[in-house]
Amino acid sequence: MYYVLTLLVILLDQWTKWLIVASMEMGESVKVMNDIFHITSHRNRGAAWGMLEGQFWLFYIITAVVVVALVYFMQTEAKGKPLMKTSLAILLGGAIGNFIDRLFRGEVVDFIQTFIFGYHFPIFNIADAALTIGVLLLFGAMFIEDQKRKRE
């Protein structure tokens, strides 16, 4: 069931990226909510915020290690811990989503542009959002597990 969640994240990520590539020119932007949320066609050849641009071999190695680690933890540490398994499944989907872009496009398609309290947050995608949500859920799961151990 958790791998189905991973697959759903990957499919949603790849479908939305395909829509952007197929229907928008690079740099084109559509206001969804003025000064809050835009859909902006952008490409990223690096990691978060464009760091380490063009270092694909490094991303391939890191992603392979992360995917193996996530699957391992889902099968071992997260047994009987639904929130932890959910967080790892979402993280796995996000990691694979951006990996697919790097592997087949040579760049990551980003398109979600937000303006939070006037700050122009870097443009991101569904895979990036999944990674962020997965990390937050993982912290929550770890906190809950820690509280359970303290009570026992």
mmCIF file with all atom_site columns, C-alpha atoms in Angstrom:
data_model
loop_
_atom_site.group_PDB
_atom_site.id
_atom_site.type_symbol
_atom_site.label_atom_id
_atom_site.label_alt_id
_atom_site.label_comp_id
_atom_site.label_asym_id
_atom_site.label_entity_id
_atom_site.label_seq_id
_atom_site.pdbx_PDB_ins_code
_atom_site.Cartn_x
_atom_site.Cartn_y
_atom_site.Cartn_z
_atom_site.occupancy
_atom_site.B_iso_or_equiv
_atom_site.pdbx_formal_charge
_atom_site.auth_seq_id
_atom_site.auth_comp_id
_atom_site.auth_asym_id
_atom_site.auth_atom_id
_atom_site.pdbx_PDB_model_num
ATOM 1   C CA . MET A 1 1   ? 0.000  0.000  0.000   1.00 0.00 ? 1   MET A CA 1
ATOM 2   C CA . TYR A 1 2   ? 2.804  2.439  0.836   1.00 0.00 ? 2   TYR A CA 1
ATOM 3   C CA . TYR A 1 3   ? 4.497  1.821  -2.494  1.00 0.00 ? 3   TYR A CA 1
ATOM 4   C CA . VAL A 1 4   ? 1.195  2.745  -4.158  1.00 0.00 ? 4   VAL A CA 1
ATOM 5   C CA . LEU A 1 5   ? 1.499  6.119  -2.402  1.00 0.00 ? 5   LEU A CA 1
ATOM 6   C CA . THR A 1 6   ? 5.042  6.420  -3.765  1.00 0.00 ? 6   THR A CA 1
ATOM 7   C CA . LEU A 1 7   ? 3.765  5.649  -7.249  1.00 0.00 ? 7   LEU A CA 1
ATOM 8   C CA . LEU A 1 8   ? 0.958  8.226  -6.921  1.00 0.00 ? 8   LEU A CA 1
ATOM 9   C CA . VAL A 1 9   ? 3.470  10.923 -5.953  1.00 0.00 ? 9   VAL A CA 1
ATOM 10  C CA . ILE A 1 10  ? 5.659  10.023 -8.939  1.00 0.00 ? 10  ILE A CA 1
ATOM 11  C CA . LEU A 1 11  ? 2.725  9.976  -11.372 1.00 0.00 ? 11  LEU A CA 1
ATOM 12  C CA . LEU A 1 12  ? 1.318  13.305 -10.126 1.00 0.00 ? 12  LEU A CA 1
ATOM 13  C CA . ASP A 1 13  ? 4.773  14.871 -10.274 1.00 0.00 ? 13  ASP A CA 1
ATOM 14  C CA . GLN A 1 14  ? 5.537  13.628 -13.787 1.00 0.00 ? 14  GLN A CA 1
ATOM 15  C CA . TRP A 1 15  ? 2.062  14.448 -15.108 1.00 0.00 ? 15  TRP A CA 1
ATOM 16  C CA . THR A 1 16  ? 2.200  18.043 -13.854 1.00 0.00 ? 16  THR A CA 1
ATOM 17  C CA . LYS A 1 17  ? 5.708  18.495 -15.259 1.00 0.00 ? 17  LYS A CA 1
ATOM 18  C CA . TRP A 1 18  ? 4.569  17.081 -18.605 1.00 0.00 ? 18  TRP A CA 1
ATOM 19  C CA . LEU A 1 19  ? 1.678  19.581 -18.642 1.00 0.00 ? 19  LEU A CA 1
ATOM 20  C CA . ILE A 1 20  ? 4.061  22.475 -18.017 1.00 0.00 ? 20  ILE A CA 1
ATOM 21  C CA . VAL A 1 21  ? 6.561  21.391 -20.692 1.00 0.00 ? 21  VAL A CA 1
ATOM 22  C CA . ALA A 1 22  ? 3.784  20.727 -23.228 1.00 0.00 ? 22  ALA A CA 1
ATOM 23  C CA . SER A 1 23  ? 1.800  23.905 -22.688 1.00 0.00 ? 23  SER A CA 1
ATOM 24  C CA . MET A 1 24  ? 4.141  26.667 -21.524 1.00 0.00 ? 24  MET A CA 1
ATOM 25  C CA . GLU A 1 25  ? 7.257  28.375 -22.818 1.00 0.00 ? 25  GLU A CA 1
ATOM 26  C CA . MET A 1 26  ? 10.265 28.667 -20.532 1.00 0.00 ? 26  MET A CA 1
ATOM 27  C CA . GLY A 1 27  ? 9.810  31.682 -18.285 1.00 0.00 ? 27  GLY A CA 1
ATOM 28  C CA . GLU A 1 28  ? 6.112  31.981 -19.045 1.00 0.00 ? 28  GLU A CA 1
ATOM 29  C CA . SER A 1 29  ? 4.034  32.692 -15.949 1.00 0.00 ? 29  SER A CA 1
ATOM 30  C CA . VAL A 1 30  ? 0.329  32.494 -15.202 1.00 0.00 ? 30  VAL A CA 1
ATOM 31  C CA . LYS A 1 31  ? -1.085 34.288 -12.171 1.00 0.00 ? 31  LYS A CA 1
ATOM 32  C CA . VAL A 1 32  ? -3.354 31.988 -10.195 1.00 0.00 ? 32  VAL A CA 1
ATOM 33  C CA . MET A 1 33  ? -3.646 34.216 -7.130  1.00 0.00 ? 33  MET A CA 1
ATOM 34  C CA . ASN A 1 34  ? -2.158 37.676 -7.605  1.00 0.00 ? 34  ASN A CA 1
ATOM 35  C CA . ASP A 1 35  ? 1.007  38.200 -5.506  1.00 0.00 ? 35  ASP A CA 1
ATOM 36  C CA . ILE A 1 36  ? 0.513  34.809 -3.790  1.00 0.00 ? 36  ILE A CA 1
ATOM 37  C CA . PHE A 1 37  ? 0.699  31.951 -6.292  1.00 0.00 ? 37  PHE A CA 1
ATOM 38  C CA . HIS A 1 38  ? 1.781  31.687 -9.943  1.00 0.00 ? 38  HIS A CA 1
ATOM 39  C CA . ILE A 1 39  ? 2.431  28.800 -12.320 1.00 0.00 ? 39  ILE A CA 1
ATOM 40  C CA . THR A 1 40  ? 5.815  29.642 -13.851 1.00 0.00 ? 40  THR A CA 1
ATOM 41  C CA . SER A 1 41  ? 7.717  27.432 -16.297 1.00 0.00 ? 41  SER A CA 1
ATOM 42  C CA . HIS A 1 42  ? 11.255 27.099 -14.975 1.00 0.00 ? 42  HIS A CA 1
ATOM 43  C CA . ARG A 1 43  ? 14.126 24.599 -15.278 1.00 0.00 ? 43  ARG A CA 1
ATOM 44  C CA . ASN A 1 44  ? 16.736 23.688 -12.706 1.00 0.00 ? 44  ASN A CA 1
ATOM 45  C CA . ARG A 1 45  ? 19.999 21.928 -13.566 1.00 0.00 ? 45  ARG A CA 1
ATOM 46  C CA . GLY A 1 46  ? 21.113 21.727 -9.938  1.00 0.00 ? 46  GLY A CA 1
ATOM 47  C CA . ALA A 1 47  ? 19.843 20.826 -6.503  1.00 0.00 ? 47  ALA A CA 1
ATOM 48  C CA . ALA A 1 48  ? 17.615 23.004 -4.338  1.00 0.00 ? 48  ALA A CA 1
ATOM 49  C CA . TRP A 1 49  ? 17.776 26.654 -5.414  1.00 0.00 ? 49  TRP A CA 1
ATOM 50  C CA . GLY A 1 50  ? 20.099 25.696 -8.285  1.00 0.00 ? 50  GLY A CA 1
ATOM 51  C CA . MET A 1 51  ? 23.039 24.681 -6.075  1.00 0.00 ? 51  MET A CA 1
ATOM 52  C CA . LEU A 1 52  ? 25.629 22.328 -7.618  1.00 0.00 ? 52  LEU A CA 1
ATOM 53  C CA . GLU A 1 53  ? 24.364 23.054 -11.119 1.00 0.00 ? 53  GLU A CA 1
ATOM 54  C CA . GLY A 1 54  ? 25.338 20.441 -13.702 1.00 0.00 ? 54  GLY A CA 1
ATOM 55  C CA . GLN A 1 55  ? 26.698 17.888 -11.186 1.00 0.00 ? 55  GLN A CA 1
ATOM 56  C CA . PHE A 1 56  ? 24.462 15.080 -12.471 1.00 0.00 ? 56  PHE A CA 1
ATOM 57  C CA . TRP A 1 57  ? 26.768 12.226 -11.527 1.00 0.00 ? 57  TRP A CA 1
ATOM 58  C CA . LEU A 1 58  ? 26.611 13.426 -7.918  1.00 0.00 ? 58  LEU A CA 1
ATOM 59  C CA . PHE A 1 59  ? 22.782 13.570 -8.005  1.00 0.00 ? 59  PHE A CA 1
ATOM 60  C CA . TYR A 1 60  ? 22.590 10.081 -9.518  1.00 0.00 ? 60  TYR A CA 1
ATOM 61  C CA . ILE A 1 61  ? 24.771 8.625  -6.758  1.00 0.00 ? 61  ILE A CA 1
ATOM 62  C CA . ILE A 1 62  ? 23.007 10.507 -3.953  1.00 0.00 ? 62  ILE A CA 1
ATOM 63  C CA . THR A 1 63  ? 19.556 9.573  -5.272  1.00 0.00 ? 63  THR A CA 1
ATOM 64  C CA . ALA A 1 64  ? 20.508 5.889  -5.607  1.00 0.00 ? 64  ALA A CA 1
ATOM 65  C CA . VAL A 1 65  ? 21.785 5.829  -2.018  1.00 0.00 ? 65  VAL A CA 1
ATOM 66  C CA . VAL A 1 66  ? 18.699 7.680  -0.744  1.00 0.00 ? 66  VAL A CA 1
ATOM 67  C CA . VAL A 1 67  ? 16.286 5.365  -2.591  1.00 0.00 ? 67  VAL A CA 1
ATOM 68  C CA . VAL A 1 68  ? 18.010 2.250  -1.236  1.00 0.00 ? 68  VAL A CA 1
ATOM 69  C CA . ALA A 1 69  ? 18.033 3.722  2.288   1.00 0.00 ? 69  ALA A CA 1
ATOM 70  C CA . LEU A 1 70  ? 14.361 4.706  2.125   1.00 0.00 ? 70  LEU A CA 1
ATOM 71  C CA . VAL A 1 71  ? 13.282 1.258  0.924   1.00 0.00 ? 71  VAL A CA 1
ATOM 72  C CA . TYR A 1 72  ? 15.450 -0.371 3.595   1.00 0.00 ? 72  TYR A CA 1
ATOM 73  C CA . PHE A 1 73  ? 13.952 1.767  6.368   1.00 0.00 ? 73  PHE A CA 1
ATOM 74  C CA . MET A 1 74  ? 10.429 1.190  5.063   1.00 0.00 ? 74  MET A CA 1
ATOM 75  C CA . GLN A 1 75  ? 11.022 -2.557 5.292   1.00 0.00 ? 75  GLN A CA 1
ATOM 76  C CA . THR A 1 76  ? 12.788 -2.547 8.671   1.00 0.00 ? 76  THR A CA 1
ATOM 77  C CA . GLU A 1 77  ? 12.495 0.456  10.977  1.00 0.00 ? 77  GLU A CA 1
ATOM 78  C CA . ALA A 1 78  ? 9.032  1.543  9.864   1.00 0.00 ? 78  ALA A CA 1
ATOM 79  C CA . LYS A 1 79  ? 7.278  -1.813 10.316  1.00 0.00 ? 79  LYS A CA 1
ATOM 80  C CA . GLY A 1 80  ? 4.134  -1.275 12.343  1.00 0.00 ? 80  GLY A CA 1
ATOM 81  C CA . LYS A 1 81  ? 4.582  2.515  12.210  1.00 0.00 ? 81  LYS A CA 1
ATOM 82  C CA . PRO A 1 82  ? 2.080  3.869  9.665   1.00 0.00 ? 82  PRO A CA 1
ATOM 83  C CA . LEU A 1 83  ? 3.069  7.535  9.915   1.00 0.00 ? 83  LEU A CA 1
ATOM 84  C CA . MET A 1 84  ? 6.739  6.699  9.471   1.00 0.00 ? 84  MET A CA 1
ATOM 85  C CA . LYS A 1 85  ? 5.987  4.433  6.493   1.00 0.00 ? 85  LYS A CA 1
ATOM 86  C CA . THR A 1 86  ? 3.798  7.135  4.954   1.00 0.00 ? 86  THR A CA 1
ATOM 87  C CA . SER A 1 87  ? 6.522  9.747  5.340   1.00 0.00 ? 87  SER A CA 1
ATOM 88  C CA . LEU A 1 88  ? 9.145  7.449  3.807   1.00 0.00 ? 88  LEU A CA 1
ATOM 89  C CA . ALA A 1 89  ? 6.812  6.576  0.908   1.00 0.00 ? 89  ALA A CA 1
ATOM 90  C CA . ILE A 1 90  ? 6.242  10.269 0.160   1.00 0.00 ? 90  ILE A CA 1
ATOM 91  C CA . LEU A 1 91  ? 9.984  10.961 0.378   1.00 0.00 ? 91  LEU A CA 1
ATOM 92  C CA . LEU A 1 92  ? 10.666 8.062  -1.968  1.00 0.00 ? 92  LEU A CA 1
ATOM 93  C CA . GLY A 1 93  ? 8.169  9.415  -4.509  1.00 0.00 ? 93  GLY A CA 1
ATOM 94  C CA . GLY A 1 94  ? 9.716  12.875 -4.382  1.00 0.00 ? 94  GLY A CA 1
ATOM 95  C CA . ALA A 1 95  ? 13.262 11.572 -4.766  1.00 0.00 ? 95  ALA A CA 1
ATOM 96  C CA . ILE A 1 96  ? 12.335 9.377  -7.725  1.00 0.00 ? 96  ILE A CA 1
ATOM 97  C CA . GLY A 1 97  ? 10.258 12.142 -9.356  1.00 0.00 ? 97  GLY A CA 1
ATOM 98  C CA . ASN A 1 98  ? 13.181 14.552 -9.593  1.00 0.00 ? 98  ASN A CA 1
ATOM 99  C CA . PHE A 1 99  ? 15.559 11.696 -10.496 1.00 0.00 ? 99  PHE A CA 1
ATOM 100 C CA . ILE A 1 100 ? 13.398 10.872 -13.527 1.00 0.00 ? 100 ILE A CA 1
ATOM 101 C CA . ASP A 1 101 ? 13.702 14.485 -14.697 1.00 0.00 ? 101 ASP A CA 1
ATOM 102 C CA . ARG A 1 102 ? 17.476 14.542 -14.314 1.00 0.00 ? 102 ARG A CA 1
ATOM 103 C CA . LEU A 1 103 ? 17.834 11.202 -16.067 1.00 0.00 ? 103 LEU A CA 1
ATOM 104 C CA . PHE A 1 104 ? 15.524 11.846 -19.043 1.00 0.00 ? 104 PHE A CA 1
ATOM 105 C CA . ARG A 1 105 ? 15.449 15.645 -19.386 1.00 0.00 ? 105 ARG A CA 1
ATOM 106 C CA . GLY A 1 106 ? 18.866 16.635 -18.065 1.00 0.00 ? 106 GLY A CA 1
ATOM 107 C CA . GLU A 1 107 ? 17.123 19.164 -15.834 1.00 0.00 ? 107 GLU A CA 1
ATOM 108 C CA . VAL A 1 108 ? 14.301 19.366 -13.320 1.00 0.00 ? 108 VAL A CA 1
ATOM 109 C CA . VAL A 1 109 ? 11.043 21.035 -14.346 1.00 0.00 ? 109 VAL A CA 1
ATOM 110 C CA . ASP A 1 110 ? 9.835  23.493 -11.693 1.00 0.00 ? 110 ASP A CA 1
ATOM 111 C CA . PHE A 1 111 ? 6.610  25.480 -11.922 1.00 0.00 ? 111 PHE A CA 1
ATOM 112 C CA . ILE A 1 112 ? 5.086  26.334 -8.527  1.00 0.00 ? 112 ILE A CA 1
ATOM 113 C CA . GLN A 1 113 ? 5.934  29.908 -7.630  1.00 0.00 ? 113 GLN A CA 1
ATOM 114 C CA . THR A 1 114 ? 4.782  31.349 -4.331  1.00 0.00 ? 114 THR A CA 1
ATOM 115 C CA . PHE A 1 115 ? 5.123  34.729 -2.725  1.00 0.00 ? 115 PHE A CA 1
ATOM 116 C CA . ILE A 1 116 ? 4.990  34.327 1.041   1.00 0.00 ? 116 ILE A CA 1
ATOM 117 C CA . PHE A 1 117 ? 4.668  37.643 2.899   1.00 0.00 ? 117 PHE A CA 1
ATOM 118 C CA . GLY A 1 118 ? 6.236  39.375 -0.095  1.00 0.00 ? 118 GLY A CA 1
ATOM 119 C CA . TYR A 1 119 ? 9.155  36.897 -0.270  1.00 0.00 ? 119 TYR A CA 1
ATOM 120 C CA . HIS A 1 120 ? 9.627  35.328 -3.694  1.00 0.00 ? 120 HIS A CA 1
ATOM 121 C CA . PHE A 1 121 ? 10.147 31.721 -2.651  1.00 0.00 ? 121 PHE A CA 1
ATOM 122 C CA . PRO A 1 122 ? 12.237 29.661 -5.139  1.00 0.00 ? 122 PRO A CA 1
ATOM 123 C CA . ILE A 1 123 ? 10.139 27.941 -7.809  1.00 0.00 ? 123 ILE A CA 1
ATOM 124 C CA . PHE A 1 124 ? 9.525  24.256 -7.040  1.00 0.00 ? 124 PHE A CA 1
ATOM 125 C CA . ASN A 1 125 ? 7.508  21.213 -8.167  1.00 0.00 ? 125 ASN A CA 1
ATOM 126 C CA . ILE A 1 126 ? 5.382  18.377 -6.767  1.00 0.00 ? 126 ILE A CA 1
ATOM 127 C CA . ALA A 1 127 ? 8.446  16.202 -6.051  1.00 0.00 ? 127 ALA A CA 1
ATOM 128 C CA . ASP A 1 128 ? 10.021 19.038 -4.051  1.00 0.00 ? 128 ASP A CA 1
ATOM 129 C CA . ALA A 1 129 ? 6.783  19.526 -2.122  1.00 0.00 ? 129 ALA A CA 1
ATOM 130 C CA . ALA A 1 130 ? 6.650  15.770 -1.459  1.00 0.00 ? 130 ALA A CA 1
ATOM 131 C CA . LEU A 1 131 ? 10.199 15.844 -0.107  1.00 0.00 ? 131 LEU A CA 1
ATOM 132 C CA . THR A 1 132 ? 9.334  18.707 2.227   1.00 0.00 ? 132 THR A CA 1
ATOM 133 C CA . ILE A 1 133 ? 6.085  17.099 3.401   1.00 0.00 ? 133 ILE A CA 1
ATOM 134 C CA . GLY A 1 134 ? 7.833  13.739 3.815   1.00 0.00 ? 134 GLY A CA 1
ATOM 135 C CA . VAL A 1 135 ? 10.544 15.267 6.003   1.00 0.00 ? 135 VAL A CA 1
ATOM 136 C CA . LEU A 1 136 ? 7.978  17.068 8.172   1.00 0.00 ? 136 LEU A CA 1
ATOM 137 C CA . LEU A 1 137 ? 5.943  13.871 8.583   1.00 0.00 ? 137 LEU A CA 1
ATOM 138 C CA . LEU A 1 138 ? 9.117  11.922 9.363   1.00 0.00 ? 138 LEU A CA 1
ATOM 139 C CA . PHE A 1 139 ? 10.017 14.396 12.121  1.00 0.00 ? 139 PHE A CA 1
ATOM 140 C CA . GLY A 1 140 ? 6.486  14.002 13.491  1.00 0.00 ? 140 GLY A CA 1
ATOM 141 C CA . ALA A 1 141 ? 6.733  10.212 13.350  1.00 0.00 ? 141 ALA A CA 1
ATOM 142 C CA . MET A 1 142 ? 10.109 10.262 15.083  1.00 0.00 ? 142 MET A CA 1
ATOM 143 C CA . PHE A 1 143 ? 8.744  12.561 17.790  1.00 0.00 ? 143 PHE A CA 1
ATOM 144 C CA . ILE A 1 144 ? 5.754  10.251 18.364  1.00 0.00 ? 144 ILE A CA 1
ATOM 145 C CA . GLU A 1 145 ? 8.009  7.187  18.547  1.00 0.00 ? 145 GLU A CA 1
ATOM 146 C CA . ASP A 1 146 ? 10.296 8.979  20.993  1.00 0.00 ? 146 ASP A CA 1
ATOM 147 C CA . GLN A 1 147 ? 7.310  9.866  23.213  1.00 0.00 ? 147 GLN A CA 1
ATOM 148 C CA . LYS A 1 148 ? 6.114  6.236  23.111  1.00 0.00 ? 148 LYS A CA 1
ATOM 149 C CA . ARG A 1 149 ? 9.551  5.001  24.209  1.00 0.00 ? 149 ARG A CA 1
ATOM 150 C CA . LYS A 1 150 ? 9.646  7.495  27.073  1.00 0.00 ? 150 LYS A CA 1
ATOM 151 C CA . ARG A 1 151 ? 6.230  6.336  28.321  1.00 0.00 ? 151 ARG A CA 1
ATOM 152 C CA . GLU A 1 152 ? 7.327  2.686  28.208  1.00 0.00 ? 152 GLU A CA 1
#
